[in-house]
Short mmCIF file of C-alpha atoms in Angstrom, two decimals:
data_model
loop_
_atom_site.label_atom_id
_atom_site.label_comp_id
_atom_site.label_asym_id
_atom_site.label_seq_id
_atom_site.Cartn_x
_atom_site.Cartn_y
_atom_site.Cartn_z
CA MET A 1 17.28 -2.37 -9.85
CA ALA A 2 19.98 -0.13 -8.37
CA ASP A 3 22.31 -1.54 -5.72
CA THR A 4 21.66 -0.35 -2.17
CA HIS A 5 24.12 0.52 0.56
CA ARG A 6 24.09 1.26 4.27
CA ILE A 7 24.60 4.80 5.57
CA ASN A 8 25.45 5.40 9.23
CA PHE A 9 25.20 8.96 10.53
CA ALA A 10 27.38 10.12 13.40
CA PRO A 11 27.18 11.41 16.09
CA VAL A 12 23.43 10.61 16.16
CA ASP A 13 23.73 6.85 15.52
CA ILE A 14 21.03 6.70 12.85
CA GLU A 15 21.31 4.13 10.07
CA MET A 16 19.47 3.97 6.74
CA GLU A 17 19.76 2.52 3.25
CA VAL A 18 20.38 4.38 0.01
CA GLY A 19 20.09 3.31 -3.61
CA GLU A 20 22.79 4.22 -6.11
CA ASP A 21 20.14 6.06 -8.15
CA GLU A 22 19.16 8.52 -5.41
CA THR A 23 20.98 11.17 -3.42
CA ILE A 24 21.66 10.54 0.23
CA LEU A 25 19.35 13.44 1.14
CA ASP A 26 16.47 12.06 -0.95
CA ALA A 27 16.97 8.61 0.59
CA ALA A 28 16.75 10.18 4.03
CA PHE A 29 13.49 11.95 3.15
CA ARG A 30 12.07 8.68 1.81
CA GLN A 31 12.75 6.99 5.15
CA GLY A 32 11.42 9.78 7.34
CA ILE A 33 14.82 11.13 8.36
CA HIS A 34 14.85 14.93 8.20
CA LEU A 35 18.43 16.04 7.68
CA MET A 36 19.29 19.72 7.64
CA HIS A 37 18.84 21.10 4.13
CA GLY A 38 18.15 24.27 2.21
CA CYS A 39 18.19 24.62 -1.57
CA ARG A 40 18.52 20.88 -2.35
CA GLU A 41 20.47 21.91 -5.45
CA GLY A 42 24.06 22.21 -4.16
CA ARG A 43 23.96 25.99 -3.91
CA CYS A 44 23.83 26.48 -0.14
CA SER A 45 25.75 24.63 2.54
CA ALA A 46 22.95 23.58 4.87
CA CYS A 47 23.43 19.84 4.19
CA LYS A 48 27.24 19.93 4.23
CA SER A 49 28.62 16.87 6.05
CA TYR A 50 31.92 15.05 6.48
CA MET A 51 32.77 11.65 5.00
CA LEU A 52 34.31 9.39 7.60
CA ASP A 53 34.42 6.34 5.36
CA GLY A 54 32.95 5.16 2.06
CA ASP A 55 32.85 5.67 -1.69
CA VAL A 56 30.69 8.56 -2.93
CA GLN A 57 30.44 10.94 -5.86
CA MET A 58 28.95 14.42 -6.03
CA ASP A 59 26.93 15.83 -8.91
CA ASP A 60 27.50 19.43 -10.03
CA TYR A 61 27.43 21.89 -7.15
CA SER A 62 28.42 25.45 -6.32
CA THR A 63 31.93 25.96 -4.96
CA PHE A 64 30.36 28.64 -2.77
CA ALA A 65 28.62 25.82 -0.91
CA CYS A 66 31.62 23.47 -0.86
CA ASN A 67 34.94 24.71 -2.18
CA ASP A 68 37.65 22.54 -3.75
CA ALA A 69 39.75 22.40 -0.60
CA GLU A 70 36.77 21.24 1.47
CA GLU A 71 35.84 18.63 -1.13
CA ALA A 72 39.41 17.31 -1.13
CA GLU A 73 39.33 17.12 2.68
CA GLY A 74 36.20 14.97 2.63
CA TYR A 75 33.28 17.37 2.91
CA VAL A 76 30.17 16.61 0.84
CA LEU A 77 26.76 18.13 0.12
CA LEU A 78 24.23 15.39 0.82
CA CYS A 79 21.75 16.82 -1.70
CA ARG A 80 24.26 16.13 -4.50
CA THR A 81 25.95 13.00 -3.14
CA TYR A 82 25.46 9.43 -4.39
CA ALA A 83 26.81 6.44 -2.44
CA TYR A 84 28.56 3.50 -4.11
CA SER A 85 29.45 1.61 -0.93
CA ASP A 86 28.48 1.48 2.71
CA CYS A 87 29.33 4.85 4.28
CA ASP A 88 29.90 6.50 7.63
CA ILE A 89 29.04 10.21 7.55
CA GLU A 90 29.39 12.85 10.25
CA LEU A 91 26.51 15.34 10.31
CA LEU A 92 27.79 18.87 10.94
CA ASN A 93 24.38 20.54 11.28
CA PHE A 94 21.47 18.68 12.79
CA ASP A 95 18.53 19.09 15.13
CA GLU A 96 17.91 15.92 17.15
CA ASP A 97 14.24 16.81 17.68
CA GLU A 98 13.71 17.24 13.95
CA LEU A 99 15.70 14.26 12.67
CA LEU A 100 12.98 11.69 13.30
CA GLY A 101 10.13 14.03 14.19
CA GLY A 102 9.48 15.97 11.01
CA ALA A 103 6.39 15.76 8.82
CA PRO A 104 6.59 13.01 6.16
CA ILE A 105 7.37 13.92 2.56
CA GLN A 106 4.20 13.46 0.50
CA ASP A 107 2.93 13.77 -3.06
CA VAL A 108 -0.32 15.68 -2.81
CA LYS A 109 -2.94 16.40 -5.48
CA THR A 110 -4.39 19.91 -5.20
CA ARG A 111 -6.71 22.13 -7.22
CA VAL A 112 -6.55 25.89 -7.71
CA ALA A 113 -9.13 27.60 -5.51
CA ALA A 114 -8.23 31.25 -6.15
CA VAL A 115 -5.56 33.59 -7.47
CA GLU A 116 -5.55 37.10 -6.01
CA SER A 117 -3.22 40.04 -6.62
CA MET A 118 -1.71 41.43 -3.43
CA THR A 119 0.57 44.05 -5.02
CA LYS A 120 1.65 44.76 -8.59
CA ASP A 121 4.00 41.76 -8.51
CA ILE A 122 2.91 39.59 -5.55
CA VAL A 123 0.08 37.08 -5.99
CA SER A 124 -1.76 34.91 -3.46
CA LEU A 125 -2.31 31.41 -4.83
CA ARG A 126 -4.74 29.27 -2.82
CA LEU A 127 -4.98 25.54 -3.41
CA ASP A 128 -7.54 23.04 -2.14
CA VAL A 129 -5.99 19.75 -1.01
CA VAL A 130 -7.68 16.86 -2.85
CA GLU A 131 -5.72 13.68 -2.12
CA PRO A 132 -4.87 12.85 0.58
CA ALA A 133 -7.59 14.92 2.26
CA THR A 134 -5.14 16.82 4.47
CA PHE A 135 -1.47 17.74 4.21
CA GLU A 136 0.84 17.65 7.22
CA PHE A 137 3.54 20.34 7.48
CA LYS A 138 5.10 22.71 9.98
CA PRO A 139 4.66 26.50 9.82
CA GLY A 140 7.58 28.01 7.91
CA GLN A 141 8.18 25.05 5.58
CA TYR A 142 8.05 25.01 1.77
CA VAL A 143 7.02 22.62 -1.01
CA ASP A 144 7.68 21.96 -4.68
CA LEU A 145 4.81 22.79 -7.03
CA SER A 146 4.67 21.01 -10.40
CA ILE A 147 3.93 23.55 -13.13
CA PRO A 148 0.84 22.37 -15.05
CA GLY A 149 1.61 21.16 -18.56
CA THR A 150 5.38 20.96 -18.00
CA ASP A 151 7.96 18.74 -16.30
CA GLU A 152 9.24 21.68 -14.24
CA LYS A 153 8.85 22.39 -10.55
CA ARG A 154 9.16 25.52 -8.43
CA SER A 155 9.74 25.85 -4.68
CA PHE A 156 7.39 28.08 -2.68
CA SER A 157 6.91 28.64 1.05
CA ILE A 158 3.53 27.91 2.62
CA ALA A 159 1.78 30.90 4.19
CA THR A 160 -0.94 28.93 5.98
CA THR A 161 -0.85 26.68 9.07
CA GLN A 162 -2.24 23.34 10.18
CA SER A 163 -5.44 25.13 11.26
CA THR A 164 -6.46 24.74 7.58
CA PRO A 165 -4.77 21.46 6.50
CA ASP A 166 -7.12 21.15 3.52
CA THR A 167 -6.15 24.56 2.09
CA LEU A 168 -2.70 25.89 1.19
CA GLU A 169 -1.79 29.50 0.42
CA PHE A 170 1.35 30.70 -1.33
CA LEU A 171 2.55 34.29 -1.80
CA ILE A 172 4.40 34.34 -5.10
CA LYS A 173 6.42 37.06 -6.76
CA LYS A 174 5.88 37.40 -10.49
CA TYR A 175 9.16 37.79 -12.38
CA PRO A 176 9.08 38.94 -16.03
CA GLY A 177 9.53 35.98 -18.39
CA GLY A 178 8.95 33.35 -15.71
CA VAL A 179 7.02 30.27 -16.76
CA PHE A 180 4.84 30.08 -13.66
CA ALA A 181 4.62 33.87 -13.45
CA GLY A 182 3.10 33.87 -16.94
CA MET A 183 0.39 31.47 -15.81
CA LEU A 184 -0.36 33.62 -12.78
CA GLU A 185 -0.52 36.69 -15.00
CA SER A 186 -2.97 35.13 -17.44
CA GLY A 187 -4.92 33.53 -14.62
CA LEU A 188 -4.82 29.91 -13.58
CA GLU A 189 -8.35 28.59 -13.89
CA PRO A 190 -10.03 27.45 -10.66
CA GLY A 191 -10.01 23.68 -10.61
CA THR A 192 -6.65 23.33 -12.37
CA GLU A 193 -4.76 20.39 -10.82
CA ILE A 194 -1.32 21.06 -9.34
CA MET A 195 0.81 18.36 -7.74
CA VAL A 196 2.59 19.34 -4.53
CA ASN A 197 5.62 17.53 -3.08
CA GLY A 198 6.92 18.19 0.42
CA PRO A 199 7.16 19.57 3.00
CA TYR A 200 10.79 20.69 3.07
CA GLY A 201 12.79 23.18 5.07
CA SER A 202 13.84 23.85 8.64
CA CYS A 203 12.64 27.46 9.11
CA THR A 204 10.29 26.29 11.86
CA LEU A 205 9.69 26.98 15.54
CA ARG A 206 11.32 24.58 18.01
CA ASN A 207 9.26 23.33 20.92
CA GLY A 208 10.38 24.59 24.29
CA HIS A 209 12.43 27.54 23.01
CA VAL A 210 11.82 30.84 24.81
CA LEU A 211 14.10 33.46 23.20
CA PRO A 212 12.51 36.45 21.43
CA LEU A 213 12.00 36.10 17.68
CA VAL A 214 13.33 38.58 15.13
CA CYS A 215 11.72 37.98 11.72
CA ILE A 216 13.26 39.61 8.63
CA GLY A 217 11.42 39.38 5.33
CA GLY A 218 11.23 40.85 1.86
CA GLY A 219 9.11 40.25 -1.25
CA ALA A 220 7.48 36.80 -1.29
CA GLY A 221 9.55 36.01 1.81
CA MET A 222 6.45 37.23 3.63
CA ALA A 223 4.94 33.73 3.23
CA PRO A 224 6.87 31.60 5.78
CA LEU A 225 7.05 34.47 8.27
CA LEU A 226 3.29 35.00 8.00
CA SER A 227 2.83 31.26 8.55
CA LEU A 228 4.96 31.47 11.71
CA LEU A 229 3.06 34.54 12.91
CA ARG A 230 -0.31 32.86 12.26
CA HIS A 231 0.85 29.80 14.20
CA ILE A 232 2.18 31.83 17.14
CA SER A 233 -1.11 33.71 17.34
CA GLU A 234 -3.29 30.59 16.99
CA ALA A 235 -1.29 28.57 19.53
CA GLY A 236 -1.09 31.38 22.08
CA ILE A 237 2.72 31.25 22.14
CA GLN A 238 3.86 34.21 24.24
CA ARG A 239 7.36 34.83 22.96
CA PRO A 240 8.32 38.39 22.00
CA VAL A 241 8.21 38.87 18.21
CA ARG A 242 9.76 41.71 16.21
CA PHE A 243 8.86 41.56 12.51
CA TYR A 244 10.79 43.67 9.98
CA TYR A 245 9.58 43.59 6.38
CA GLY A 246 11.54 45.20 3.56
CA ALA A 247 9.94 46.73 0.48
CA ARG A 248 10.72 49.52 -1.98
CA THR A 249 7.67 51.72 -1.41
CA ALA A 250 4.40 51.71 0.52
CA ALA A 251 2.66 50.31 -2.57
CA ASP A 252 4.68 47.11 -2.12
CA LEU A 253 3.28 46.40 1.35
CA PHE A 254 0.48 43.89 1.89
CA CYS A 255 -1.24 41.80 4.59
CA LEU A 256 -0.92 44.77 6.96
CA ASP A 257 -4.39 44.45 8.50
CA GLU A 258 -3.92 40.74 9.19
CA ILE A 259 -0.45 41.29 10.67
CA ALA A 260 -1.88 43.93 13.01
CA SER A 261 -4.73 41.61 14.01
CA LEU A 262 -2.38 38.69 14.68
CA GLY A 263 -0.04 40.93 16.62
CA GLU A 264 -2.84 41.95 18.98
CA LYS A 265 -2.91 38.35 20.26
CA ILE A 266 0.81 38.34 21.06
CA ALA A 267 1.80 40.03 24.32
CA ASP A 268 5.01 41.60 22.97
CA PHE A 269 4.83 42.24 19.22
CA SER A 270 6.05 44.90 16.84
CA PHE A 271 5.98 45.27 13.06
CA THR A 272 8.21 47.66 11.10
CA ALA A 273 7.85 48.32 7.39
CA CYS A 274 11.33 49.09 6.01
CA LEU A 275 11.07 51.09 2.78
CA SER A 276 14.26 51.38 0.76
CA GLU A 277 13.13 53.96 -1.84
CA SER A 278 10.34 56.10 -0.43
CA ALA A 279 8.27 56.26 2.73
CA ALA A 280 5.74 58.58 1.11
CA ASP A 281 2.07 57.57 1.36
CA ALA A 282 2.82 55.09 4.14
CA PRO A 283 -0.43 53.75 5.63
CA ALA A 284 -1.59 55.23 8.92
CA GLY A 285 -0.91 53.20 12.03
CA VAL A 286 2.07 51.34 10.56
CA SER A 287 5.58 51.85 11.95
CA VAL A 288 7.76 52.81 8.97
CA ALA A 289 11.53 53.22 8.69
CA GLU A 290 13.47 54.35 5.61
CA GLY A 291 16.37 52.20 4.44
CA ASN A 292 17.32 48.60 3.73
CA VAL A 293 15.69 46.13 6.07
CA THR A 294 18.92 44.61 7.41
CA ASP A 295 20.38 48.07 8.11
CA ILE A 296 17.27 48.95 10.10
CA VAL A 297 17.41 45.68 12.05
CA ASN A 298 21.08 46.40 12.79
CA GLY A 299 20.15 49.78 14.24
CA CYS A 300 17.20 48.52 16.26
CA GLU A 301 18.39 45.15 17.55
CA SER A 302 21.54 45.78 19.57
CA ASP A 303 21.15 42.42 21.38
CA LEU A 304 20.50 40.25 18.33
CA SER A 305 22.64 37.40 19.72
CA ARG A 306 20.01 36.89 22.43
CA THR A 307 17.24 36.22 19.91
CA GLU A 308 16.29 33.59 17.35
CA VAL A 309 16.47 35.07 13.87
CA TYR A 310 14.12 33.92 11.09
CA PHE A 311 14.44 35.33 7.60
CA CYS A 312 13.26 34.77 4.05
CA GLY A 313 13.41 36.91 0.93
CA PRO A 314 15.40 37.59 -2.23
CA PRO A 315 18.93 36.06 -2.25
CA PRO A 316 20.70 39.44 -1.68
CA MET A 317 18.54 40.05 1.39
CA VAL A 318 19.23 36.54 2.70
CA ASP A 319 22.98 37.08 2.22
CA ALA A 320 22.77 40.42 4.04
CA ALA A 321 20.79 38.85 6.90
CA LEU A 322 23.36 36.08 7.27
CA ALA A 323 26.15 38.67 7.37
CA LEU A 324 24.20 40.65 9.97
CA ALA A 325 23.74 37.56 12.16
CA GLU A 326 27.47 36.82 11.91
CA GLN A 327 28.32 40.42 12.75
CA HIS A 328 26.25 40.14 15.93
CA SER A 329 27.68 36.68 16.79
CA VAL A 330 24.27 35.02 16.69
CA PRO A 331 24.83 31.30 17.44
CA ARG A 332 24.19 29.09 14.41
CA ASP A 333 21.45 27.16 16.20
CA GLN A 334 19.52 30.43 16.65
CA ILE A 335 19.41 31.20 12.91
CA PHE A 336 16.58 29.79 10.79
CA TYR A 337 16.13 30.24 7.06
CA ASP A 338 15.73 28.29 3.85
CA SER A 339 17.93 29.19 0.92
CA PHE A 340 16.28 28.32 -2.35
CA THR A 341 15.77 30.04 -5.67
CA SER A 342 13.83 28.79 -8.66
CA PRO A 343 14.85 28.56 -12.31
CA ALA A 344 13.84 31.66 -14.27
CA PHE A 345 13.15 33.28 -10.89
CA ASP A 346 9.59 31.94 -10.71
#
């Protein structure tokens, strides 16, 4: 059995134990402590923290997330860090309400209920929750799906809300050559068992916040934003919402009728389809702008720093959205996103 050590987090004064065979982030999840995180693979910097004292080692990670100078100074990525002594660690990014108030990480057995094509390369995968009977998560979070017949997992955002805790929906982009994409293409049989692990992510609404929301999405990044929109509509939350969704052409748009219906229940709501290649054949009644989604947001949202920005989409879009938020001096605690990609782009 692996040795265990004590971890003390400052400035929040939370203590936990960690085994030498698990990362500090995984140990936190196991004990119901929800530290800030993103990719969980050392490729973003969401879990970057500062070592005050202790002996640790980091597995392979991207120098984009933590460069050599930062590592030498004492910065670590908790998703790649193993402890070999008691440690004191300063959290650089944290949400006190979320630290001990997040949904517990669970292993959940599900079965395929339906697979439906939304566009030529976006599929809706619906799963029935089998055991336990319901799955607790917050709108905007994501999970790991175990690919049937393999040891591999893929991360996907949940599109549904707690109004249907026994059913989960995922909007998944099919990439050529992807393992899971191939199964979606050939058709996963209803009843196929898929194990789900989660929930993860911090792209969620905070209780008591009142600023307008600007949502920026692209591709399968529709999923967490649709989950947020469904929740806002269901809960009667009356915060202004501006939703910008980027696609190449009108044929790549989907869920438009539902978005319009949800928006009718929100006092101040707008949806803009941002088409980068062609606005021809755009559906009637939909506000359409030509260009890249972040360029359009930049032109429309002159007061972005007075909003909370939520975004999800392909990595280049996420990078552009981060740059846009920085350009407009949006405070870090008003920016919400999860940065994860999957092997083989599944």
